[in-house]
CSV table of C-alpha atoms and ligand atoms in Angstrom, one decimal:
chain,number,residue,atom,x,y,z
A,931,UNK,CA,12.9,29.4,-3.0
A,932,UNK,CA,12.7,27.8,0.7
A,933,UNK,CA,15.9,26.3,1.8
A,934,UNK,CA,16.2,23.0,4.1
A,935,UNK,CA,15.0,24.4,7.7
A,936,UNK,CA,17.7,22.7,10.7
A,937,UNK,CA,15.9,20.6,13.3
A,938,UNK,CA,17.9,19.4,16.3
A,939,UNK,CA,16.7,15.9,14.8
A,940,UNK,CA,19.7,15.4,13.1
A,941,UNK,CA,18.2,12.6,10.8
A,942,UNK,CA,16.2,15.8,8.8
A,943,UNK,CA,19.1,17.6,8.4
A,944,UNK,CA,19.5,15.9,4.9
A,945,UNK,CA,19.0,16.7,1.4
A,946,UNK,CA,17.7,12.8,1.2
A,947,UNK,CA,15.5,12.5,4.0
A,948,UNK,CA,11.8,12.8,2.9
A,949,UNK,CA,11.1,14.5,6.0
A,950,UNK,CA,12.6,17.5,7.1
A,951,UNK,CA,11.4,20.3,8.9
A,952,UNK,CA,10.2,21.9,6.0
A,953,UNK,CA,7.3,19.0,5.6
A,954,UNK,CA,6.0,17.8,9.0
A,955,UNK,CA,3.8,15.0,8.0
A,956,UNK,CA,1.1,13.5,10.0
A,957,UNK,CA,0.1,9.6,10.6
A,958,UNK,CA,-0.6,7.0,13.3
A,959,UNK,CA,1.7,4.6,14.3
A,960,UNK,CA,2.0,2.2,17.4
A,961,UNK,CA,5.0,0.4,19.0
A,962,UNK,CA,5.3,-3.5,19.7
A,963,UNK,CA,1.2,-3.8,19.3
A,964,UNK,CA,0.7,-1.4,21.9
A,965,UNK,CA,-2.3,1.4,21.5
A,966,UNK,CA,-1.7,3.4,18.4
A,967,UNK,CA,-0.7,6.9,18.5
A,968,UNK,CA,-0.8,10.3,16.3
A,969,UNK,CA,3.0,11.0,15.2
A,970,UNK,CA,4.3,14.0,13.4
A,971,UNK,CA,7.6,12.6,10.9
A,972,UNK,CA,10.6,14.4,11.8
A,973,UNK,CA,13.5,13.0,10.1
A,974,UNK,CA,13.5,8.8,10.6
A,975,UNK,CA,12.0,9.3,14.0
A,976,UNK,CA,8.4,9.9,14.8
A,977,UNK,CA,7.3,13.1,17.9
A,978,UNK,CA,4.7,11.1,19.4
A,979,UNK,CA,2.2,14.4,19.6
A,980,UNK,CA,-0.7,11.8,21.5
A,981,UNK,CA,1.9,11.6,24.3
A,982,UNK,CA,3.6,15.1,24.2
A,983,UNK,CA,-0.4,16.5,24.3
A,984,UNK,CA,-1.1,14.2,27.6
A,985,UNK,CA,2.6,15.5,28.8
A,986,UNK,CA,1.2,19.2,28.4
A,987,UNK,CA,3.9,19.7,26.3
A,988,UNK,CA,2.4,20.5,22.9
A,989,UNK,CA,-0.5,23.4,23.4
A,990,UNK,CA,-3.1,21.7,20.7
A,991,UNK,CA,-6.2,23.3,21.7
A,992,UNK,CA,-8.8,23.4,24.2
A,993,UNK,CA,-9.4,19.9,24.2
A,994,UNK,CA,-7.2,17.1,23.4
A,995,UNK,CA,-7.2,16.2,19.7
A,996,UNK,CA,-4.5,13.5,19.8
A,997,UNK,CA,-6.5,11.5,22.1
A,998,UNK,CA,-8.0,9.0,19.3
A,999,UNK,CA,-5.8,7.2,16.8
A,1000,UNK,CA,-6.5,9.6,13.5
A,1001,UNK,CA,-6.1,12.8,13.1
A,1002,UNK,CA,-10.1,13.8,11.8
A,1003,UNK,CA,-10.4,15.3,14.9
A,1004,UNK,CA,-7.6,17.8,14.5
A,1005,UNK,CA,-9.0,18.3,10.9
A,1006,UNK,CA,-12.3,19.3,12.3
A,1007,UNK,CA,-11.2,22.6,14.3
A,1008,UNK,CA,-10.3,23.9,10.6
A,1009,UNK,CA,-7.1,25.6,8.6
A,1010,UNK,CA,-6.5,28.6,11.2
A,1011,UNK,CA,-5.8,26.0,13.8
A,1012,UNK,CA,-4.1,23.3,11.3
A,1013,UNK,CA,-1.4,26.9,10.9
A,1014,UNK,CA,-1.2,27.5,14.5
A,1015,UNK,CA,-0.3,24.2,15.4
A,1016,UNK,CA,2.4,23.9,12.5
A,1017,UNK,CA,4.0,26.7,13.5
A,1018,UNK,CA,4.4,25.8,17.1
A,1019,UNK,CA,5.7,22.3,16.0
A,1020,UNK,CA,8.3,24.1,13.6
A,1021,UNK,CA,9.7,26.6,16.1
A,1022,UNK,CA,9.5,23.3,19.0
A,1023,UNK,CA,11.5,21.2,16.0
A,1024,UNK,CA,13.9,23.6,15.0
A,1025,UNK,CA,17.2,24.0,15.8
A,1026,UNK,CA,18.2,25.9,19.0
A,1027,UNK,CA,14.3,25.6,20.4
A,1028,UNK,CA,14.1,25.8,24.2
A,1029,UNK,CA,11.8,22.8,23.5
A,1030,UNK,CA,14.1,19.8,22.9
A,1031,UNK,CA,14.1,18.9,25.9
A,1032,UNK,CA,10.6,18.3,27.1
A,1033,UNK,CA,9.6,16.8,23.4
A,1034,UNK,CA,12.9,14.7,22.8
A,1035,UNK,CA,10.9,11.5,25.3
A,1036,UNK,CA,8.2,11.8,22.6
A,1037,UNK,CA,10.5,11.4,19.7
A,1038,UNK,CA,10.2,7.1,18.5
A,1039,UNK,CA,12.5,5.4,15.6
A,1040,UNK,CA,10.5,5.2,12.8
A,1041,UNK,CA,11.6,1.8,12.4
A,1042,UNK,CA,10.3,0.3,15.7
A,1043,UNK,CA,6.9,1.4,14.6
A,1044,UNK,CA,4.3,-0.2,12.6
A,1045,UNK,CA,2.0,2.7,10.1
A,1046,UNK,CA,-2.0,2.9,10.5
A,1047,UNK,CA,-4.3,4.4,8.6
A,1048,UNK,CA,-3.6,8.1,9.6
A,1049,UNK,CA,-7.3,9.1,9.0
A,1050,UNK,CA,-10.9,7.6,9.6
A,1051,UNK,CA,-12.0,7.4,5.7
A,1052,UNK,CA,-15.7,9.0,5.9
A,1053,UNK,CA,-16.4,8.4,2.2
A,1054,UNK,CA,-13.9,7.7,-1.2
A,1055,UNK,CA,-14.4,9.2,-4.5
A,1056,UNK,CA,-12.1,8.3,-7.6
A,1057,UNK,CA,-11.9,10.6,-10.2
A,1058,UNK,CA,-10.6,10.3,-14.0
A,1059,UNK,CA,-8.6,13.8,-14.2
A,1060,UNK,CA,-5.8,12.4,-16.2
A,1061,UNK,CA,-6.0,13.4,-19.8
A,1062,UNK,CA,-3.5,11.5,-21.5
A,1063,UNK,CA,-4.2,8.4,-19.3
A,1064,UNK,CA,-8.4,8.7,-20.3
A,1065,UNK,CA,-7.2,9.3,-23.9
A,1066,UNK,CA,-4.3,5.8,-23.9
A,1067,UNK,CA,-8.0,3.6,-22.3
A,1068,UNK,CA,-9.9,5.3,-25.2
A,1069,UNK,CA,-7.8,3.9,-27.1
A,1070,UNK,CA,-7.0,0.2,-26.2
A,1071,UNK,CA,-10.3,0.0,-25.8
A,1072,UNK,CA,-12.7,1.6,-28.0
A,1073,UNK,CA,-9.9,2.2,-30.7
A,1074,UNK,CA,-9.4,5.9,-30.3
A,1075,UNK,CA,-8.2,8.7,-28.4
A,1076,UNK,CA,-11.1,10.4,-28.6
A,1077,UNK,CA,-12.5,11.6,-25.4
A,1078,UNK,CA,-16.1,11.0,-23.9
A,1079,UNK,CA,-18.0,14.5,-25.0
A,1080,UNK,CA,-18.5,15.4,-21.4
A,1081,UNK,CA,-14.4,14.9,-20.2
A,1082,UNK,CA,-13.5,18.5,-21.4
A,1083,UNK,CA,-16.0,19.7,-19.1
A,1084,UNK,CA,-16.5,17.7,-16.0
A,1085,UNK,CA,-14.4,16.2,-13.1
A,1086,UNK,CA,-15.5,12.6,-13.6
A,1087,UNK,CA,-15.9,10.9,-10.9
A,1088,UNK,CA,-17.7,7.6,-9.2
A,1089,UNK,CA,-18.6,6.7,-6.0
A,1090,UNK,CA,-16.1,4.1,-3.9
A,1091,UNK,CA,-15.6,2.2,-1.3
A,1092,UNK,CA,-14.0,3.5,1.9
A,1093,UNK,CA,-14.4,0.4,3.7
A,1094,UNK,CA,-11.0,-1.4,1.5
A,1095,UNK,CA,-8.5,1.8,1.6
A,1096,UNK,CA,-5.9,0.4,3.4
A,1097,UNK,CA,-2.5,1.4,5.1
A,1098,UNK,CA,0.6,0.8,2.9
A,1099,UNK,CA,2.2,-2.5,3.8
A,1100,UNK,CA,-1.3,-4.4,4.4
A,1101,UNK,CA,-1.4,-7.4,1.2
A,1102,UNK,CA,-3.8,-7.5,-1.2
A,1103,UNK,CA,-6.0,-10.8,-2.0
A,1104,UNK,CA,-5.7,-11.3,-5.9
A,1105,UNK,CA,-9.8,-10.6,-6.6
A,1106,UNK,CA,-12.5,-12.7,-7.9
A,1107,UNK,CA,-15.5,-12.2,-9.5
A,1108,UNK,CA,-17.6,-12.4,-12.9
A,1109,UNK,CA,-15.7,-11.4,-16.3
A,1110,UNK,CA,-16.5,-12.7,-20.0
A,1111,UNK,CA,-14.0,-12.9,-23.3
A,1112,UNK,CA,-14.7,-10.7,-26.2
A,1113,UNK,CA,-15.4,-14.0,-27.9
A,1114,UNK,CA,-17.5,-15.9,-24.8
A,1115,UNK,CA,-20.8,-16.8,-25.1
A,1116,UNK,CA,-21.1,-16.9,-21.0
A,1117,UNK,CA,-19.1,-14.9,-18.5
A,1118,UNK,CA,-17.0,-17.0,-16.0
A,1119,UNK,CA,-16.3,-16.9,-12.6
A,1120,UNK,CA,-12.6,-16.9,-10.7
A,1121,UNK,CA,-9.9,-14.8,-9.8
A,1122,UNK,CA,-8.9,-11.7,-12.2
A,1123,UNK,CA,-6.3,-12.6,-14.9
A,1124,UNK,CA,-5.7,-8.7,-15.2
A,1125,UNK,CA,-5.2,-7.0,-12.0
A,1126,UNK,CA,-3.1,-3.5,-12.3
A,1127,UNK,CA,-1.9,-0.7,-10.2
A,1128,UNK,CA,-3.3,3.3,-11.0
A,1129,UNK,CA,-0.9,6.0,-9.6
A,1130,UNK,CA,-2.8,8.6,-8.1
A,1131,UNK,CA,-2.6,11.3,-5.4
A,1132,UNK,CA,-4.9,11.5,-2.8
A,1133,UNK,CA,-6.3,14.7,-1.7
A,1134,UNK,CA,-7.8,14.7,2.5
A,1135,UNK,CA,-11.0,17.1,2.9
A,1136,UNK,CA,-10.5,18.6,6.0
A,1137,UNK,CA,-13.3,20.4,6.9
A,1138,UNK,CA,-17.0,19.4,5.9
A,1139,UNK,CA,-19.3,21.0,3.8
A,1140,UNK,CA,-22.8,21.1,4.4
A,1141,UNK,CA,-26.2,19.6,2.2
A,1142,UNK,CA,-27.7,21.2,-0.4
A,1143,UNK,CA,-24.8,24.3,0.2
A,1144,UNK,CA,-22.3,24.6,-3.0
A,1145,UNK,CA,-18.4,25.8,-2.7
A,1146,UNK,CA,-16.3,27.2,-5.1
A,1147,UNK,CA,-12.8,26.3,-5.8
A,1148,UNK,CA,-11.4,28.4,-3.7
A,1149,UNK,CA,-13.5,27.3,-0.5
A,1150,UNK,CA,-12.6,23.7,-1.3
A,1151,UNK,CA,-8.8,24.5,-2.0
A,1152,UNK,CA,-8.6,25.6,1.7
A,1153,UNK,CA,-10.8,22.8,2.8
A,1154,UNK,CA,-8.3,20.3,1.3
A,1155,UNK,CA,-5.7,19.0,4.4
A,1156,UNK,CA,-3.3,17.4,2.7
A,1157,UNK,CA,-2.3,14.8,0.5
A,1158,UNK,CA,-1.2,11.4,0.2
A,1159,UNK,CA,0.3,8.7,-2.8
A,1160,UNK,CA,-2.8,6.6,-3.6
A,1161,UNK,CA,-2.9,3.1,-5.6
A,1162,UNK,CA,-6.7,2.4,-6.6
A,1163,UNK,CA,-6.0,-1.4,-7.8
A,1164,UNK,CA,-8.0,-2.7,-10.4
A,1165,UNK,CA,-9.0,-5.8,-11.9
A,1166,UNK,CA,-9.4,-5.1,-15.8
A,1167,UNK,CA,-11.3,-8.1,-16.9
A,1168,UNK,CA,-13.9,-8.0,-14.0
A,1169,UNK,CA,-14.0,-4.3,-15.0
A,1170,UNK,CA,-14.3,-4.8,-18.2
A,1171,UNK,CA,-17.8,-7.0,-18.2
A,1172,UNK,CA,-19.5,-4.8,-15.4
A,1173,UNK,CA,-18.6,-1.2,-16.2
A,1174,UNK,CA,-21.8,-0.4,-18.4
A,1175,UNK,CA,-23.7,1.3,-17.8
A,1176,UNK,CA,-23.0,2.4,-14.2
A,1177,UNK,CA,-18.8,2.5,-14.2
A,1178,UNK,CA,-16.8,0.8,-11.4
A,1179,UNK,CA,-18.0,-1.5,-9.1
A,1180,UNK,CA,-16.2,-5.2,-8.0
A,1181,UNK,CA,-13.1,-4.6,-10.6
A,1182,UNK,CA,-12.4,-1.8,-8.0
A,1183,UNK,CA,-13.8,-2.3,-4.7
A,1184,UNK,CA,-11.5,-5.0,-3.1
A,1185,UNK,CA,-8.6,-2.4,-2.3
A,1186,UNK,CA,-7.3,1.1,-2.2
A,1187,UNK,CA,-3.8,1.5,-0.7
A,1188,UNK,CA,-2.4,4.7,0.9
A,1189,UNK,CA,0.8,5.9,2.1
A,1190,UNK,CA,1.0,6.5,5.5
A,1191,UNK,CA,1.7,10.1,6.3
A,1192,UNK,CA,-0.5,12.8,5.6
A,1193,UNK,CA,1.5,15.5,3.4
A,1194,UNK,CA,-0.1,18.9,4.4
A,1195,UNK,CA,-1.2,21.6,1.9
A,1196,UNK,CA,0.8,23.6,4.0
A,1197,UNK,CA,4.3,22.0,3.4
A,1198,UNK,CA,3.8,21.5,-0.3
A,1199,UNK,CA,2.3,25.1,-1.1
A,1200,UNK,CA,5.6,26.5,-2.9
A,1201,UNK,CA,5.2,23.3,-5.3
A,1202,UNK,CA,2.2,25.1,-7.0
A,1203,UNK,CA,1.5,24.4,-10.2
A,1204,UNK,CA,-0.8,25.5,-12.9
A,1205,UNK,CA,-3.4,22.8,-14.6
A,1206,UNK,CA,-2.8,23.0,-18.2
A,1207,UNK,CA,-4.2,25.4,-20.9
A,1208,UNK,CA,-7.9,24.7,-21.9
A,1209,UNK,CA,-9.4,23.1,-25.1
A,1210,UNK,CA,-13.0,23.9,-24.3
A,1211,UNK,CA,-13.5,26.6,-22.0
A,1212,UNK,CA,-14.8,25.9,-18.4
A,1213,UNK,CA,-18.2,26.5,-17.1
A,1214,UNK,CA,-16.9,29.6,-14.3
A,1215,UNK,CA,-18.1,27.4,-11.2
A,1216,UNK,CA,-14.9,26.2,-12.0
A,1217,UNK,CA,-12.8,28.5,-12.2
A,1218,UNK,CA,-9.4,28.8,-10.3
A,1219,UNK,CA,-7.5,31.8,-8.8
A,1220,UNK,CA,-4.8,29.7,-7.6
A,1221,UNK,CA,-2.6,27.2,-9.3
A,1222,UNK,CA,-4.3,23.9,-8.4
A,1223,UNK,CA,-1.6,21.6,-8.6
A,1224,UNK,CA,2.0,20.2,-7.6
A,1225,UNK,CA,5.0,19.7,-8.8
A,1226,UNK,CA,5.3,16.5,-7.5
A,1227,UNK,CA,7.2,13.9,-8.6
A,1228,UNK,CA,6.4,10.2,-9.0
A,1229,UNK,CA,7.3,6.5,-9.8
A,1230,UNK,CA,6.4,3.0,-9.2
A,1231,UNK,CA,8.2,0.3,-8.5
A,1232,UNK,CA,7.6,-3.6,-9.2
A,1233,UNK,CA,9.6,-6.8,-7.6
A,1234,UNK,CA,8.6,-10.1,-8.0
A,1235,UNK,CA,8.5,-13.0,-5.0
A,1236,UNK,CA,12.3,-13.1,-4.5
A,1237,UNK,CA,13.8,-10.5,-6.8
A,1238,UNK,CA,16.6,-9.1,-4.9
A,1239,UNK,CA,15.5,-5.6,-6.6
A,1240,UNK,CA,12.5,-3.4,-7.3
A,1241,UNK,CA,12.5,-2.6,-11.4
A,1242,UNK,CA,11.0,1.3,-11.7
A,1243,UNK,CA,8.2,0.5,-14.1
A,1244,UNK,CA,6.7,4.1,-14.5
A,1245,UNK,CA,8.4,8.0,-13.7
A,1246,UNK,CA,5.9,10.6,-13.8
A,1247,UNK,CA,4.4,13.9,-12.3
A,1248,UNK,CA,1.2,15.2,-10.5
A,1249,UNK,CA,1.5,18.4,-12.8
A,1250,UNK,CA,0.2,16.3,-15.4
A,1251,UNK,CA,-3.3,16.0,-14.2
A,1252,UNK,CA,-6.4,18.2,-16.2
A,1253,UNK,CA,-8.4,19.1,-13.0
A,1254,UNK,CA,-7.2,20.0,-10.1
A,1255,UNK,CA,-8.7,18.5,-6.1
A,1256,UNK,CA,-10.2,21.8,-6.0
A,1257,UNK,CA,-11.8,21.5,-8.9
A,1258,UNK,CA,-13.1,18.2,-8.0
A,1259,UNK,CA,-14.2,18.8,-4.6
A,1260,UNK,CA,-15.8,22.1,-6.3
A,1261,UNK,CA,-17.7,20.1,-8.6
A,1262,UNK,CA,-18.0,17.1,-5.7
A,1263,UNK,CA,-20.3,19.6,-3.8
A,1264,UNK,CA,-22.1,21.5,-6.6
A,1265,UNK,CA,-25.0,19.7,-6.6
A,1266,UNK,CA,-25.5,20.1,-2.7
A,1267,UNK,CA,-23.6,16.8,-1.8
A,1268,UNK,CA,-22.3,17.3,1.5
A,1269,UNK,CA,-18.9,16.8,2.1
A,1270,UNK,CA,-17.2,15.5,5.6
A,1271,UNK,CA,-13.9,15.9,6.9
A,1272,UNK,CA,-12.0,12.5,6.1
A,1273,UNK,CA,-13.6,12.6,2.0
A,1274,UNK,CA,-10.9,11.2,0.4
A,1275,UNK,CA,-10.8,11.8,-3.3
A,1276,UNK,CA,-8.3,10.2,-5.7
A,1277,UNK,CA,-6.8,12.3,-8.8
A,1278,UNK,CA,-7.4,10.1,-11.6
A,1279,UNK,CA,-4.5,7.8,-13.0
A,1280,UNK,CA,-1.6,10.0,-13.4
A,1281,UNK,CA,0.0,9.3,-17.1
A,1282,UNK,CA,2.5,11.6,-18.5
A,1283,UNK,CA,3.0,11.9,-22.5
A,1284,UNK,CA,5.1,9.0,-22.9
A,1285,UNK,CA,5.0,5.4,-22.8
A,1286,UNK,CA,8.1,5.5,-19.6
A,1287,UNK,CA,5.2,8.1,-17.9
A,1288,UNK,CA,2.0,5.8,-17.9
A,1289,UNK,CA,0.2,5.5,-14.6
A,1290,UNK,CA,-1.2,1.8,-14.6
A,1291,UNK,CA,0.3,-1.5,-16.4
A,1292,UNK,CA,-2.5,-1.7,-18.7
A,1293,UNK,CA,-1.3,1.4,-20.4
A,1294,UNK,CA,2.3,0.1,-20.2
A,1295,UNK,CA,1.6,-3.1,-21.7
A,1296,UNK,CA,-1.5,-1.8,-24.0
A,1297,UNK,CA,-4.0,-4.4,-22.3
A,1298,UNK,CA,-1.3,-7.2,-22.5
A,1299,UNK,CA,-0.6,-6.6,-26.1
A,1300,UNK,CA,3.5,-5.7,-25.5
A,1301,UNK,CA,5.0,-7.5,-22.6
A,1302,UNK,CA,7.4,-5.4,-20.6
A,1303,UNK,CA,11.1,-6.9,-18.5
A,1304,UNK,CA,11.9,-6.3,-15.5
A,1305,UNK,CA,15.5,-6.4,-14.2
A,1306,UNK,CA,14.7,-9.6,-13.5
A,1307,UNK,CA,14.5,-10.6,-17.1
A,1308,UNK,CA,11.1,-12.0,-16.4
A,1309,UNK,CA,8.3,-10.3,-18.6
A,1310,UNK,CA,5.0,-8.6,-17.1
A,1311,UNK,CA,1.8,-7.6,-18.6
A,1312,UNK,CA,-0.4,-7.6,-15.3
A,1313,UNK,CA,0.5,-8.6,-11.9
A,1314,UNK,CA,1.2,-11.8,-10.8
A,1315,UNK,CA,0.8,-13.4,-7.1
A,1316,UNK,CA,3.6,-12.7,-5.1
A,1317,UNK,CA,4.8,-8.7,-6.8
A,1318,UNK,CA,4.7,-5.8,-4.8
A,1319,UNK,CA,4.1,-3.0,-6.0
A,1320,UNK,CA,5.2,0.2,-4.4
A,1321,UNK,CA,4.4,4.0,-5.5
A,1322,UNK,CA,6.7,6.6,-4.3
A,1323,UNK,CA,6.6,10.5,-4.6
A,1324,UNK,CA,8.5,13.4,-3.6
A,1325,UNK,CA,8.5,17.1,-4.3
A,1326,UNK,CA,12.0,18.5,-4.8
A,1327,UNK,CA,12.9,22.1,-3.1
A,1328,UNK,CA,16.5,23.5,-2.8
A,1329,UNK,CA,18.6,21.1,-1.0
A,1330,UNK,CA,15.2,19.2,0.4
A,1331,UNK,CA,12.5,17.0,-0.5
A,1332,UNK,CA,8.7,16.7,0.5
A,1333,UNK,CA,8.2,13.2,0.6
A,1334,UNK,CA,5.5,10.9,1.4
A,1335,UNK,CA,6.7,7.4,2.4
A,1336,UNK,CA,6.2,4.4,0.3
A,1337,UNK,CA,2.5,3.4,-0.6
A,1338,UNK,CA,3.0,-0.5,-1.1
A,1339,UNK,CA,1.1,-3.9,-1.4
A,1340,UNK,CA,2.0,-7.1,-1.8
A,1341,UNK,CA,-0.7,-9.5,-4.0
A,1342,UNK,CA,-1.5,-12.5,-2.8
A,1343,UNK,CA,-3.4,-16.0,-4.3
A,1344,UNK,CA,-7.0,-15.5,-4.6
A,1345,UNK,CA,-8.6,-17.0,-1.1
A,1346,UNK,CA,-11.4,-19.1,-3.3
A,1347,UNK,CA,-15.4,-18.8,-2.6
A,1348,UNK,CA,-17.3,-20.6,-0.5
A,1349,UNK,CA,-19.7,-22.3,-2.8
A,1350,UNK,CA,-22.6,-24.4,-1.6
A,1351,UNK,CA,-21.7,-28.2,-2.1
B,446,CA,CA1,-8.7,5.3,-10.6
């Protein structure tokens, strides 16, 4: 297996630090409100590549790339150049490289700078690839396990909103819309009583597609960029009353959070894993010749307004999931849907087989029905104003970790609606 690769950052030299040279992540970042830039993670500093590509210093490509604060443009000149440029930025990073010395006025403390989005977000796509986590909704809510007939068979999917995925560390408005009791005559109006997290990974299409033009797997395996840790919060309740017949629509669109660095498919392609044996045979369109998943390791954190301590609510794993991105991308596309680079496409909630495994707090607290304590000693079923919540993920090689910064949000009150007096 790879071993930790020695920069001449010295921060990355660590069996701790989430980046080292073997991962190389990619965001946007700025410094005292100045004009954000593209930044490559390299231990707990940041190579400012926007600069070091003005400097001449970093050979990109023919034209600059870096020049805009996301890195779609980069994306767009495809995976040959998304190799070439990793390698020159591992042999510049590494230790002994003739380069220090022109890149090390580019290098930034990660914390003087503030994260951006580290992609323009054409379109978002959620999914619904976790098996045990579609199987624990089946049955709070329709009283069994049981899975839809078409679930063995198809990535399902909806249509989201790009315009509310957000940066980690931007707070989240508590959300309000229609919802109605089981025993209600009328549905109501005001801000969700049952707002939860759903750990998911996010997987970055990198190059487009075009109309009416299908891809297999392995065409949209190699189209994928990277990754990052994705929260798709959700309000259950408004949920609840709006899902038929249509699926997701307000209990979902008020926020998406993101962490910040964009984990290539490059750095984490020794965490291949398999997706799991098969009940029902797929149709071949979606078939795999690759192991479509990672061995990446997750958990999710909770602290109250106050708490001097984050209780881990949830410890899971990305291996768990039933389809892989290829797969969904695959079947994204099949129909002739064109696909753009800066698709984002969210796993599915990631549950493992246990209750310490579940991906979302309705699952932890079977919709409310057993409280849970933090180290606090105060109980949760949903969240309450004033938590953050914060996902966090890793994959583990020998002596170094792939990691992906923090994906976190804070809730705040609801900010009321402007009714007509
Ligand atoms: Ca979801």
């Amino acid at each position: 297996m790879t071993k930790l690769l020695n920069s001449w950052v010295a921060s990355a030299n660590s069996a701790d630090s989430e980046f080292p040279l073997n991962n190389l992540p990619y965001g946007v970042f700025s410094i005292n409100g100045e004009d954000a830039m593209c930044g490559v993670a390299i231990g707990d500093m940041i190579l400012n590549v926007t600069s070091a590509e003005e400097a001449g210093v970093l050979n990109t490509s023919d034209m600059p790339v870096f020049d805009v604060p996301y890195w779609n443009d980069f994306m767009d000149l495809g995976r040959e150049a998304w190799g070439v440029f990793r390698n020159e930025l591992m042999a510049a990073l590494s230790d002994g490289s003739e380069q220090k010395a022109a890149l090390e006025p580019h290098l930034v403390a990660q914390s003087d700078a503030t994260m951006h989005m580290p992609f323009a977000v054409s379109e978002y796509t959620d999914f619904y690839a976790g098996r045990q986590h579609a199987e624990n909704m089946g049955a709070i809510l329709r009283g069994s396990p049981e899975l839809p007939a078409n679930w063995l068979h198809i990535p399902i999917g909806y249509n989201g909103r790009a315009s509310t995925v957000v940066v980690s560390g931007t707070d989240i408005h508590r959300p309000m819309s229609q919802m109605k009791a089981p025993d209600a005559d009328m549905p109501s109006f005001g801000p969700t009583k049952r707002l939860d997290i759903e750990l998911e990974m996010g997987a970055i299409v990198g190059t487009g597609s075009n109309m009416g033009q299908p891809i297999n797997v392995d065409q949209a395996d190699d189209m994928i960029f990277g990754y990052v840790l994705l929260n798709d919060w959700s309000a259950r309740d408004i949920q609840g009353w709006e899902y038929m017949p249509l699926g997701p629509f307000q209990g979902k669109a008020f926020g998406t959070t993101i962490s910040p660095w964009i984990v290539t498919s490059a750095a984490l392609e020794t965490f291949r894993t398999a997706t799991p044996p098969r009940d029902k045979e797929l149709l071949p369109y979606l078939d795999e010749t690759k192991d479509g998943l990672y061995d990446i390791i997750l958990e999710v954190t909770m602290q109250p307004e106050g708490a001097a301590k984050p209780t881990t609510v949830t410890r899971t794993n990305y291996s768990r999931m039933y389809y892989s991105a290829a797969q969904q991308l695959c079947h994204h596309a099949v129909s002739g849907c064109e696909m753009s680079p800066g698709d984002l496409l969210g796993s599915g909630t990631i549950s493992g087989p246990t209750k310490a495994e579940y991906g979302s707090l309705m699952e932890l607290s079977w919709a409310g029905r057993e409280p849970f304590t933090l180290d606090t000693g105060e109980t949760r079923t949903f969240i309450e104003d004033g938590d953050t919540l914060t996902l966090k993920g890793h994959a583990q090689g020998d002596g170094f970790k792939i990691g992906f910064g923090d994906c976190q949000g804070k809730i705040l009150p609801a900010v009321g609606f402007p009714f007509i007096a």
